[in-house]
Every structure is written in structure tokens, then in C-alpha cells.
Coordinates of C-alpha atoms in Angstrom, one line a residue:
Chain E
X8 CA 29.8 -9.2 26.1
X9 CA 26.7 -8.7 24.8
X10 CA 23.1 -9.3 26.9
X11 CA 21.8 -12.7 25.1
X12 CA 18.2 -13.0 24.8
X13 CA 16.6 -16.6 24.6
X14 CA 13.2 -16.1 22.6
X15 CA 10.5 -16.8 20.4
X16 CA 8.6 -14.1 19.3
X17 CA 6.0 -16.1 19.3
X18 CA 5.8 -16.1 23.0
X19 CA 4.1 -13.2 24.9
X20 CA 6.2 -13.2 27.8
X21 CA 9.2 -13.3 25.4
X22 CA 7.8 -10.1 23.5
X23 CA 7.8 -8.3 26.7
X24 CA 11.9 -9.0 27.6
X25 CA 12.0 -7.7 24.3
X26 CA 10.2 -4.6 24.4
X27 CA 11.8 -3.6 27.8
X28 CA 14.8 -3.9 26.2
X29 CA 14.0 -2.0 23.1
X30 CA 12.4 0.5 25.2
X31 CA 15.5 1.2 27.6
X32 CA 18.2 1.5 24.9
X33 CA 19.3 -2.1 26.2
X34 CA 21.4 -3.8 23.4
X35 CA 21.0 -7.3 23.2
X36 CA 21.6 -10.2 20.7
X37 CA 18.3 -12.2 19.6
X38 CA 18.6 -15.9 19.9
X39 CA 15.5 -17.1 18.3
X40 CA 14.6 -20.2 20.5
X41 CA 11.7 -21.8 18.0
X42 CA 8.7 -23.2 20.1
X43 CA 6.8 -24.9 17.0
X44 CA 10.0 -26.1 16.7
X45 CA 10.6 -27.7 19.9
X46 CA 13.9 -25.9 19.8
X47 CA 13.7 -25.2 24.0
X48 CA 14.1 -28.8 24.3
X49 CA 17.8 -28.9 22.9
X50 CA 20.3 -30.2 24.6
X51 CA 22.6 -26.6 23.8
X52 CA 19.3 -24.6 25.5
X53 CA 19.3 -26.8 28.4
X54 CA 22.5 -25.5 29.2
X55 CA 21.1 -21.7 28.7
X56 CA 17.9 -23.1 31.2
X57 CA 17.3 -25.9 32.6
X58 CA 13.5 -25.4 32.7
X59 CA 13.5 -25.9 29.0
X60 CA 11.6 -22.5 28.6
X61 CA 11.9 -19.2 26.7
X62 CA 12.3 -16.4 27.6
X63 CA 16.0 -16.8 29.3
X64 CA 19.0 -14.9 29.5
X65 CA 22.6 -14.7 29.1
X66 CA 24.4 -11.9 31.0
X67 CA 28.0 -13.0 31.0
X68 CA 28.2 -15.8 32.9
X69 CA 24.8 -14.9 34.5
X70 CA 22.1 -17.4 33.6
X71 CA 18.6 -16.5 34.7
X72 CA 14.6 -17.9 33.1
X73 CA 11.1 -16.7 33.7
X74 CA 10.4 -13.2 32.3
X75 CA 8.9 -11.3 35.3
X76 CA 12.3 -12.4 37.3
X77 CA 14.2 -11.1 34.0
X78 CA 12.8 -7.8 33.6
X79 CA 13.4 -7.5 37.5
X80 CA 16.9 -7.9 36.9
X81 CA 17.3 -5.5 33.8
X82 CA 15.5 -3.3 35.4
X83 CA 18.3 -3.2 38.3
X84 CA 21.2 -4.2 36.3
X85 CA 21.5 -1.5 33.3
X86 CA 21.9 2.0 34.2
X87 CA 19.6 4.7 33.5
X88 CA 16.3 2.7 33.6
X89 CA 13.4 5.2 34.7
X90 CA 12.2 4.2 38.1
X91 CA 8.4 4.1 36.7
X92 CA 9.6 0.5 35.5
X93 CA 10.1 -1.0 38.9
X94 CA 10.4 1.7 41.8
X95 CA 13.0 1.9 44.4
X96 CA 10.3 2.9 47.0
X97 CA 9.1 -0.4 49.1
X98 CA 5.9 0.5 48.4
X99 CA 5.5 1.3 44.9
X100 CA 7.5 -1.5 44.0
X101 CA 5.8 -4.1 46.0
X102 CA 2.3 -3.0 44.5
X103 CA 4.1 -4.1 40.8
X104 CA 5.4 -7.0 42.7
X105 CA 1.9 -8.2 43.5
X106 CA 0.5 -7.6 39.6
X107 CA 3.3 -9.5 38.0
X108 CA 1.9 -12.2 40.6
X109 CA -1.0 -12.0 40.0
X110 CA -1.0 -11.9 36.3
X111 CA 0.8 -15.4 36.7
X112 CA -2.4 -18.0 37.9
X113 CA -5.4 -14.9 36.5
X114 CA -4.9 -13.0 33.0
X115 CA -1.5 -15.2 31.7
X116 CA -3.6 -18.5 33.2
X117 CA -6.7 -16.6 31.2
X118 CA -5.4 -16.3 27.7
X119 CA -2.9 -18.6 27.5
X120 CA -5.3 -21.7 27.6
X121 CA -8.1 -19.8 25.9
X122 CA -6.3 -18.7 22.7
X123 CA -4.5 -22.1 23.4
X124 CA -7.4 -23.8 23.1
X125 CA -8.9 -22.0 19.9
X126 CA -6.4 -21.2 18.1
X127 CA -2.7 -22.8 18.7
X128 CA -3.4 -25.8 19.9
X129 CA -2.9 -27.5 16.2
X130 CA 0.6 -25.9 15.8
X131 CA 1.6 -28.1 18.4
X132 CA -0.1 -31.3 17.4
X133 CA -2.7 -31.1 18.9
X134 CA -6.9 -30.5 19.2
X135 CA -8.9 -27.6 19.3
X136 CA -11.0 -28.1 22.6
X137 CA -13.9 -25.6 23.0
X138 CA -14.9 -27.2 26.7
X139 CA -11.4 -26.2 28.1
X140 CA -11.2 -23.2 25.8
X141 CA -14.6 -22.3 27.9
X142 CA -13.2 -22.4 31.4
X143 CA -10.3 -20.0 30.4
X144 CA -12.9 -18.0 28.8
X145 CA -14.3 -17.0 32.0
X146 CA -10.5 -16.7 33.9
X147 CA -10.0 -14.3 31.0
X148 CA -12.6 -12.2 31.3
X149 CA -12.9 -12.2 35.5
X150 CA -8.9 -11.1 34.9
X151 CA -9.7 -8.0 32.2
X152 CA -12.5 -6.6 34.6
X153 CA -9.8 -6.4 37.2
X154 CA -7.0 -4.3 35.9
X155 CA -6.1 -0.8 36.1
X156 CA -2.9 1.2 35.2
X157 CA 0.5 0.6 36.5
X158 CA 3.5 2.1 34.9
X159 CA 5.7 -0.6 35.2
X160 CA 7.2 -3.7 34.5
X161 CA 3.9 -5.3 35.7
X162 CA 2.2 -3.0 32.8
X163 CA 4.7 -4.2 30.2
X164 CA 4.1 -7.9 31.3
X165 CA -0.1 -7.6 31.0
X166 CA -0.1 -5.5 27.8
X167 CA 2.1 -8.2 26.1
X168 CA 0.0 -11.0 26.9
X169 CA -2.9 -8.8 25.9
X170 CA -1.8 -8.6 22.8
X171 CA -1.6 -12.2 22.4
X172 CA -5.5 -11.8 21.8
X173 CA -4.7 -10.6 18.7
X174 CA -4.1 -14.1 17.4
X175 CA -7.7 -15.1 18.2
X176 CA -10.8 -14.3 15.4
X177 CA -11.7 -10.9 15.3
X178 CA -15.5 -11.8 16.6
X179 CA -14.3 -13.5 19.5
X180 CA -11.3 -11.1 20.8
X181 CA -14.0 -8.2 20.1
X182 CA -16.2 -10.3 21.9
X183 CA -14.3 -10.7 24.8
X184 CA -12.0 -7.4 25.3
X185 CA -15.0 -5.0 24.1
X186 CA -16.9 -4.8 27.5
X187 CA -13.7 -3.6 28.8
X188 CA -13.4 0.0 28.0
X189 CA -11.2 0.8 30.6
X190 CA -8.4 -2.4 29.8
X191 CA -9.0 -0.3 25.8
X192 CA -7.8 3.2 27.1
X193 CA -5.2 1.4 29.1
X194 CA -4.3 -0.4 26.3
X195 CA -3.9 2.7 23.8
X196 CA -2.1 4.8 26.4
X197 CA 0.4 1.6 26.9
X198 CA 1.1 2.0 23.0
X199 CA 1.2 5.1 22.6
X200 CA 4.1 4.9 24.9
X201 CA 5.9 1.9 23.9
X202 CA 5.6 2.7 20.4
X203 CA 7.8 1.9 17.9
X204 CA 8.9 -1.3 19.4
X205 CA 5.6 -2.7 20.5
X206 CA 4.5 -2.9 17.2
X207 CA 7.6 -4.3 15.9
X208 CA 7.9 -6.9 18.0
X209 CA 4.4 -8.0 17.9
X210 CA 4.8 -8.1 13.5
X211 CA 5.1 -12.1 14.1
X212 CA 2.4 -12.4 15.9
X213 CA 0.0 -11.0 13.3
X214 CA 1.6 -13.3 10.9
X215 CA 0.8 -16.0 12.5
X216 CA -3.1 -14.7 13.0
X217 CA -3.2 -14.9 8.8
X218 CA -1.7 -18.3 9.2
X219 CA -4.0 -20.0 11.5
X220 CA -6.9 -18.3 10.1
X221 CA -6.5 -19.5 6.6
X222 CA -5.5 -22.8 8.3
X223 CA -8.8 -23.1 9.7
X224 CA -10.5 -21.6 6.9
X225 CA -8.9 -23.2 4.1
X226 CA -11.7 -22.3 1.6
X227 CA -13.0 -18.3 1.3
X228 CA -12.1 -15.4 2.8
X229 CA -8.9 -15.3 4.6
X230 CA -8.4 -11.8 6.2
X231 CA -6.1 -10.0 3.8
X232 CA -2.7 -8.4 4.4
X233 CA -4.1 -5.0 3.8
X234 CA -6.8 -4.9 6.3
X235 CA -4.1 -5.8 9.7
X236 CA -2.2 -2.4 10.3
X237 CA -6.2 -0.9 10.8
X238 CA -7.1 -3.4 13.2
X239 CA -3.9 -3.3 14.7
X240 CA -4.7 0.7 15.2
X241 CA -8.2 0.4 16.5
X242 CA -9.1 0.3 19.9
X243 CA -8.6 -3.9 20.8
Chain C
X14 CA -0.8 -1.2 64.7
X15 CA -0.4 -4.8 64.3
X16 CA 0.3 -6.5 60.6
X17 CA -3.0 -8.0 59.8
X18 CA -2.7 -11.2 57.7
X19 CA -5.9 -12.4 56.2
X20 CA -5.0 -15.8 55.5
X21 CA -7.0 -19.7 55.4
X22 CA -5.0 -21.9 56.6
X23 CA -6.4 -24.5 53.9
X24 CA -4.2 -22.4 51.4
X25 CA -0.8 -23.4 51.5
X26 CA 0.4 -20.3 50.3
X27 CA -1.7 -18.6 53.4
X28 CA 0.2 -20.8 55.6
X29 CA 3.7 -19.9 53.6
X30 CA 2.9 -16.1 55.2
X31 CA 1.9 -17.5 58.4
X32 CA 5.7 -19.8 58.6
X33 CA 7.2 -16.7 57.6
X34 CA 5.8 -14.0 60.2
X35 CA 6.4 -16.8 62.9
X36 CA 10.0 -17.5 61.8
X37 CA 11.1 -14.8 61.6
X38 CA 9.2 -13.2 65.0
X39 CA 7.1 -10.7 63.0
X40 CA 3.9 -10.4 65.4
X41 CA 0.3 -10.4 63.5
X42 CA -3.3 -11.0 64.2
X43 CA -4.6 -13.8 62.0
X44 CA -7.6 -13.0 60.7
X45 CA -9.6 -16.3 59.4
X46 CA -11.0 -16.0 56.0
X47 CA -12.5 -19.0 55.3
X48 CA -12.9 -20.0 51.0
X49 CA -14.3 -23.1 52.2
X50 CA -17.3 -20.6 53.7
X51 CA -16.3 -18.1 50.7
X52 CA -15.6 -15.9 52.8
X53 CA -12.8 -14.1 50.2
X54 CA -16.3 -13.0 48.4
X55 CA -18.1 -10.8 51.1
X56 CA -18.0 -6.9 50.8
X57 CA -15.1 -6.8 53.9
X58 CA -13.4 -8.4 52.4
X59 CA -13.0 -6.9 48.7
X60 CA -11.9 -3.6 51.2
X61 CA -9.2 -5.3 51.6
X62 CA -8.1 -7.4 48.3
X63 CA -10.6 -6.6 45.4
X64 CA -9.3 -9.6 44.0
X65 CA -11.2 -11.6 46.3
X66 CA -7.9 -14.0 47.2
X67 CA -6.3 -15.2 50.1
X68 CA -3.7 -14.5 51.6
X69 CA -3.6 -10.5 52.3
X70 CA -2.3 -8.3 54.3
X71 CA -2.5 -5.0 55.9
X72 CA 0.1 -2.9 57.5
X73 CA -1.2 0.0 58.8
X74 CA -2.6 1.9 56.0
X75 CA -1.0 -0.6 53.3
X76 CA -2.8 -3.5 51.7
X77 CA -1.2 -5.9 49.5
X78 CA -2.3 -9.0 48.0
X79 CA -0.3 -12.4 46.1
X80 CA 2.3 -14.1 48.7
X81 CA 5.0 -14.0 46.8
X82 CA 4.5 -10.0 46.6
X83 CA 3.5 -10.4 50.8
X84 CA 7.1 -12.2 51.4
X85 CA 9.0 -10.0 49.8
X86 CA 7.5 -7.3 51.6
X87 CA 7.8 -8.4 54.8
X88 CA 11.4 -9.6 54.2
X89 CA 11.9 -6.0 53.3
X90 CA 10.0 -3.9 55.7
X91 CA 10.3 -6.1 59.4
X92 CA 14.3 -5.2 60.6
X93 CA 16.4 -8.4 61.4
X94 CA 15.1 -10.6 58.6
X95 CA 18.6 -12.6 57.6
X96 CA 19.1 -12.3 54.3
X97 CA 19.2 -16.0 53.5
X98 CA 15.4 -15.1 52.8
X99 CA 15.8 -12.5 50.2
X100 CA 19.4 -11.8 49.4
X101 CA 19.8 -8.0 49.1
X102 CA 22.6 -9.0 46.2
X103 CA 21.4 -8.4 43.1
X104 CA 22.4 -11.5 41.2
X105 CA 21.0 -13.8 44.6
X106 CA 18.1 -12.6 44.9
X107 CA 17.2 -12.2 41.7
X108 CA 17.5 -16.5 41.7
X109 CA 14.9 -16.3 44.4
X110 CA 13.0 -13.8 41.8
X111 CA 12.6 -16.8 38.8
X112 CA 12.2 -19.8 41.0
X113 CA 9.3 -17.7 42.8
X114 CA 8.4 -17.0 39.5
X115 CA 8.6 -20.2 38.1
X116 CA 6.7 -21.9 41.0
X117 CA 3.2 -20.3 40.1
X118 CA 2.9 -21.7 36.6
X119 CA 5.0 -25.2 36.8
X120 CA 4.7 -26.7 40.8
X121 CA 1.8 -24.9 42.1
X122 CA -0.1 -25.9 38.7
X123 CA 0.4 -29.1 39.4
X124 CA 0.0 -29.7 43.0
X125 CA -2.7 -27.4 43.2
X126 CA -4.6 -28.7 40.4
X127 CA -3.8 -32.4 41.1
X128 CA -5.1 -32.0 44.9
X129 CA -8.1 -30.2 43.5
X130 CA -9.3 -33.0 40.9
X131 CA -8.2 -35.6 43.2
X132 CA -9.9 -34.4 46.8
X133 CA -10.8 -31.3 47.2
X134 CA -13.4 -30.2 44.6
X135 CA -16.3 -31.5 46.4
X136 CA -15.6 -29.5 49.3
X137 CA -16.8 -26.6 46.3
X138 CA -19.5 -28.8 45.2
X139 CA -17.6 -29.8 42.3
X140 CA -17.1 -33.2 41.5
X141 CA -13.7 -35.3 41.2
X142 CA -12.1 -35.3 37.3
X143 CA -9.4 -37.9 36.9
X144 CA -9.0 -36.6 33.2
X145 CA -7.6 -33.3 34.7
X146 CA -6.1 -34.9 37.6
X147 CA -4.1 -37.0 35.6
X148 CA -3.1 -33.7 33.3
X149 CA -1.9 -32.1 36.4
X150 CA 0.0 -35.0 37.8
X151 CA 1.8 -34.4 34.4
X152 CA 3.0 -30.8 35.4
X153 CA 3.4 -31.7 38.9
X154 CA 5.5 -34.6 38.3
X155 CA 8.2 -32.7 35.9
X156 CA 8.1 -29.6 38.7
X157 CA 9.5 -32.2 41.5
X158 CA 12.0 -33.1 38.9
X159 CA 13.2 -29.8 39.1
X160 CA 13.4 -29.2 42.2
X161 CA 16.9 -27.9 44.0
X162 CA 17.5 -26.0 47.5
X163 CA 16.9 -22.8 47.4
X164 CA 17.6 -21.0 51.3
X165 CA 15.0 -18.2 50.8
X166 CA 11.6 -17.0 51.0
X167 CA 11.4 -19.5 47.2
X168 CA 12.0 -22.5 49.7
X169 CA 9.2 -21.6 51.9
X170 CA 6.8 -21.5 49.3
X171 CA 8.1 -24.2 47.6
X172 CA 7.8 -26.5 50.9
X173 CA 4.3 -25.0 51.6
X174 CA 3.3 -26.4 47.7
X175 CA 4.6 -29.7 48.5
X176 CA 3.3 -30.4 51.8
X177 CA -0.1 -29.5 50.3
X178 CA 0.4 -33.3 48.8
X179 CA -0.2 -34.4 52.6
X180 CA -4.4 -34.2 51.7
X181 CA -3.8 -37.0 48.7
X182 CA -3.7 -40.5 49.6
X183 CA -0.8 -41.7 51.0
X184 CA -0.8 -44.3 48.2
X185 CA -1.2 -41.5 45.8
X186 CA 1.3 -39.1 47.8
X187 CA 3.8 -42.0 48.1
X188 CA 4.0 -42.9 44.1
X189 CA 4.3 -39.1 43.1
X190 CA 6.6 -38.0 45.6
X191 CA 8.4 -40.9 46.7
X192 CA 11.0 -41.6 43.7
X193 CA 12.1 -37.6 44.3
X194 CA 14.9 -38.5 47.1
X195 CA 17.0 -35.3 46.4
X196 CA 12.8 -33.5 47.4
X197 CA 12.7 -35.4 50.3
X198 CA 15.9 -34.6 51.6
X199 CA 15.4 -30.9 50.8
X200 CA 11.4 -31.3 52.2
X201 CA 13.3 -32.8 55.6
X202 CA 16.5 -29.8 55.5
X203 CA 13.3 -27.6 55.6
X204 CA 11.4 -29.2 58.4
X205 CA 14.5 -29.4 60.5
X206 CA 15.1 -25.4 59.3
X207 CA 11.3 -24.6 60.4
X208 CA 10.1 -26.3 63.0
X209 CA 8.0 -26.1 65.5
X210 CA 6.3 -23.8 63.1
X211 CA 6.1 -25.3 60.3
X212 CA 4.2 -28.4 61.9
X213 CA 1.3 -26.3 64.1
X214 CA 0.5 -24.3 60.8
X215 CA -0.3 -27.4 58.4
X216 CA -2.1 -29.0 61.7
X217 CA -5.5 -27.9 59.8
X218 CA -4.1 -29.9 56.6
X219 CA -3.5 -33.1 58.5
X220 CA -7.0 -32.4 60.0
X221 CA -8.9 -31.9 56.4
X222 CA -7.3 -34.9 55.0
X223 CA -8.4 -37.2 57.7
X224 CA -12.0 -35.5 56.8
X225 CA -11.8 -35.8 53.5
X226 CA -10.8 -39.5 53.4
X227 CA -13.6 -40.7 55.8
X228 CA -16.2 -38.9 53.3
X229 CA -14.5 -40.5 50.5
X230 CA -14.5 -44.4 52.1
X231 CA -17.7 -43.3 54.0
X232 CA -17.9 -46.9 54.4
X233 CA -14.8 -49.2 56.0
X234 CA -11.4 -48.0 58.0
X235 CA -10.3 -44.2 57.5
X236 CA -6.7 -42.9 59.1
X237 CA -6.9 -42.9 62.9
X238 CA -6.1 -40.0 64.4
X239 CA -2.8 -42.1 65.8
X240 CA -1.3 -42.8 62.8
X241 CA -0.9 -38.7 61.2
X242 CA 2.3 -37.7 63.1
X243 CA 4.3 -40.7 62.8
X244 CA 3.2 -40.4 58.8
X245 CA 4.7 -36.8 59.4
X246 CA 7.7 -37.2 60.3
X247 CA 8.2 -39.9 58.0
X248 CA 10.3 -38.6 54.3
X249 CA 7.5 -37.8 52.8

């Protein structure tokens, strides 16, 4: 039986399940699990997890939520998976166990609520608010002075929500990820390396940048489709 | 050379390393960093964790930062642990993997952010915000609905979250807590599990809160000093 992925490409963490399996050869089925759509909240998905969040998995019989803990257990559980993903030495592992920590309450905590807070926040009903927006600001940006490289899981987890900046104005992601010239080489190696898939996967997501930009600028100049695969290219 | 655990016992996941070392017989030296004093800031300190959080640890030559990250490495590296704490079975321990996971964004959120608006910001010279408390108790509230027994090192830092609640109000502690029976019973399970241990380490908690309420009533009858073990042992 096929490996059944829970997601919403929409979601960062999501993206990353995703990619790892795109990346390893892992075949999977898609089960597009709609946030905007409060799809999570069904009663059928509450049987797939309890928690009432995407990602989750179906392995079998095996039921498991919360992406770092997934790509743990695809990284374990399909053979053939390079050990650079999550290593089998104590000590190299452990160091991608405390990232993936870390990234939890510091760079997810970061960019969630700030592109949250300035960009999604109408998709789900509600306000734009630029005083909490401001807080995460500054998680955000103490969380992007702090990383470095780590060929891992941890690595596939922080570039995907990353990349979630891409839904925010150009002015303001430049703004904020500029100053960071070491996160942009990072970055550019990351693609270089997940390449095709990170791209693909990430296709929704720069969609939905047009969307809310023309959203909030219903009148004049909405960026046009032309001008995304560039920025998409450039250094973020 | 002795494990080194930089740890404040104020932090409830310090103490969740503390329990664990003392459980399980693993001998340290405690080394007090105090975020009260801001200790976490000061040039030693970024030596060891350039993230500039507690807890830490160093073992020997290795340093390592994020509890969850610090558990699993000591459940791995000490001999003897039982495996109750970190099932070396694949599909067991990768439970413990998502509810350790799923703890940093959905109960420690909560708790953490509720006891923050609600008492302890002044302690940082910031003041008291019910609007955010009250958007915390939210997230803290549907965590304790999810709440199930978990016999690992998940448990321990799922106890250590909860009995962080001990610094609210008992009125406070009493409404959020109190309609969770199936928590209480699994709160009291743990006690029984980790006593004397776990007890001596939240001894500073018990302290702080009596602090904290005296400067908050400054004026009339705070808690004696009489009343805190009874209320201890009591389901909480």
C-alpha cells in the first residue's frame, strides 16, 4: 500500500514532507487536505490525526502528524535514504535534532506570525495586524542571523519555511532576508540541490503571492506572471 | 568529566533535564544560569549555546542545545536508560518523535505564553496583557484537550509544561486545568512515577509563585508558606 501524504501545499512544513519525498525516490499518494478550506477539521481527517493538522501520514496502518517527527520516520523507514538526511552517528544526528527544535518556537514561530500577520491573515477571515506582525518581525530576523548549514532533515525543514517569505511583498522579504548573505548562499546551495522538486512544490505558493497581492492592491500594478520565475531565480 | 547542564530552574523545560539526569541516575553539575539576571546573554555563555537559551549541556567536548534534542541524547548516550523513555522501536518512538514535536507549537505556546501575560512579564519589566493572555489560554486550553499518556521522555516534558501552571492563580489554575480529569490523572500517574524528584526540582516554582502573588496583592493576604504542599499534592 501506498505511503499517504496528508497536505496542503500551501503549508511550509507540508512542502517539506513533500520534497523529502520527491527527493528520496519515495512514492506517495497526495491527499490534498485544503487549509482555506478548513478541510483539517473533517470528521474523515480526524481519523487520519487527531490534532486536526496537516502535514500527517498514512503508512499502512501507521498513523503519525507533525512534520519534523515525519521526516524522522521516512528517513528511518524507506531504504536507501543517504545518511546526510538524518545520521546514524549520535552526534551528528542529535546536532539536526536540536535545529529541527529549535526552528519550532525561533524561525517557524518567526515567519509564521509575520507573513501571518501581513499577508494571510485575510484568507482566513481575518485582520491584517501590523503591531503583532512587528514582534515576529524581530523573532524573524534574530532567527535568520542565527543559521548556518546543515545537510539534513533540519536543512530541508528551515529552507521550506524560508521560502514561505516568498508570499510576502518583494520590499519587505528583500527587506528582511537581504542583510543575511550567509542564509542567501545557504539558500542557493539548498536549491541547487533539491532542485527540480523544490521548485515544483513551491509553484502554489507563488500563486497565491499574485493572489494576495492583487487582493490587496486591487487597483494598478499587480506583479505579472512573467516577472516570478526571475525572482524565483535570484538570490532571496 | 562530568555532564554539565546549564539549566534555570524557572524554565520548566530546564527542570524537564534536571528530572531526567536524576531519574534516571545520570550524575551532573548544575550550573545556574539565571534569565531572570539574563544571564543566557553574557559572553560565557554564548561559548556554550550561541543561541543564548536555556537549558544546555556539555559532555565533554560536546555541546548541545533545545531539551527535547538534550533528552534524546542522554536517553541515547547514559547506559541503563529503560526504554519506556525513548523506545529504540522505530514505530514507538517515533510517537514520542510527534508528541515531542507537537508539544513546542500547541502546549508549550499556550502555557508558556498564558503564564507569561498572566505573571511573569514584570519579572522582564514588561507589563501584564490580558489580550494575549486570553489568546494563549485559547491554545492552551485545546493542548490539555489533547492530552493522552505517553511513558517517555514526551511525558516528562509534557508534565514539566503543565506544572508550570502552578505560578498562575490557583483560581486561574483551577478553571483551566481542573475540567481535564483524564490530565490530572495522568499529571498524578507521573508524580507517583517521579517522585521525590520531581517535587525538589519545581521547589523554586512553588517559591516564585508565592513571590509573585505577594507583589501582585502588595496589599491584603498572600499564600502562606503552609498552605503550598498540601495544594501540591492536591489533583491539580
Amino acid at each position: 500500500m501506498k505511503l499517504k501524504l496528508y497536505v496542503d501545499r500551501m503549508s511550509q512544513p507540508s512542502r517539506a514532507v513533500i520534497i523529502f519525498c520527491k527527493l528520496n525516490g519515495i512514492e506517495f499518494e497526495e491527499v490534498s487536505t485544503e487549509l482555506f478550506k478548513r478541510q483539517q477539521l473533517s470528521p474523515e481527517f480526524e481519523e487520519v490525526n487527531p490534532m486536526k493538522q496537516v502535514p500527517a501520514i498514512m503508512d499502512g496502518r501507521f498513523k503519525l502528524f507533525e512534520s519534523h517527527a515525519i521526516l524522522r520516520y521516512l528517513a528511518c523507514a524507506f531504504p536507501g535514504i543517504a545518511d546526510h538526511w538524518y545520521p546514524a552517528d549520535l552526534y551528528r544526528r542529535t546536532k539536526v535534532e536540536s535545529v529541527l527544535d529549535w526552528h519550532h518556537s525561533n524561525l517557524h514561530r518567526g515567519a509564521a506570525g509575520y507573513t501571518f500577520n501581513t499577508v494571510l491573515a485575510p484568507a482566513f477571515g481575518l485582520p491584517l495586524n501590523p503591531k503583532a506582525a512587528a514582534k515576529y518581525e524581530k523573532v524573524l530576523l534574530a532567527s535568520l542571523a542565527k543559521i548556518d548549514g546543515q545537510p539534513s532533515i533540519a536543512d530541508l525543514s528551515l529552507v521550506c519555511e524560508i521560502m514561505q517569505l516568498e508570499i510576502l511583498d518583494e520590499k519587505d522579504r528583500e527587506r528582511i532576508i537581504g542583510p543575511y548573505k550567509r542564509v542567501l548562499k545557504w539558500i542557493d546551495d539548498a536549491k541547487n540541490a533539491m532542485e527540480p522538486h523544490l521548485q515544483e512544490v513551491h509553484v502554489i505558493l507563488f500563486k497565491a503571492k499574485e493572489k494576495f497581492h492583487k487582493q490587496r492592491y486591487a487597483v494598478g500594478s499587480s506583479i505579472p506572471q512573467s516577472s516570478r520565475k526571475p525572482e524565483f531565480h535570484s538570490k532571496m
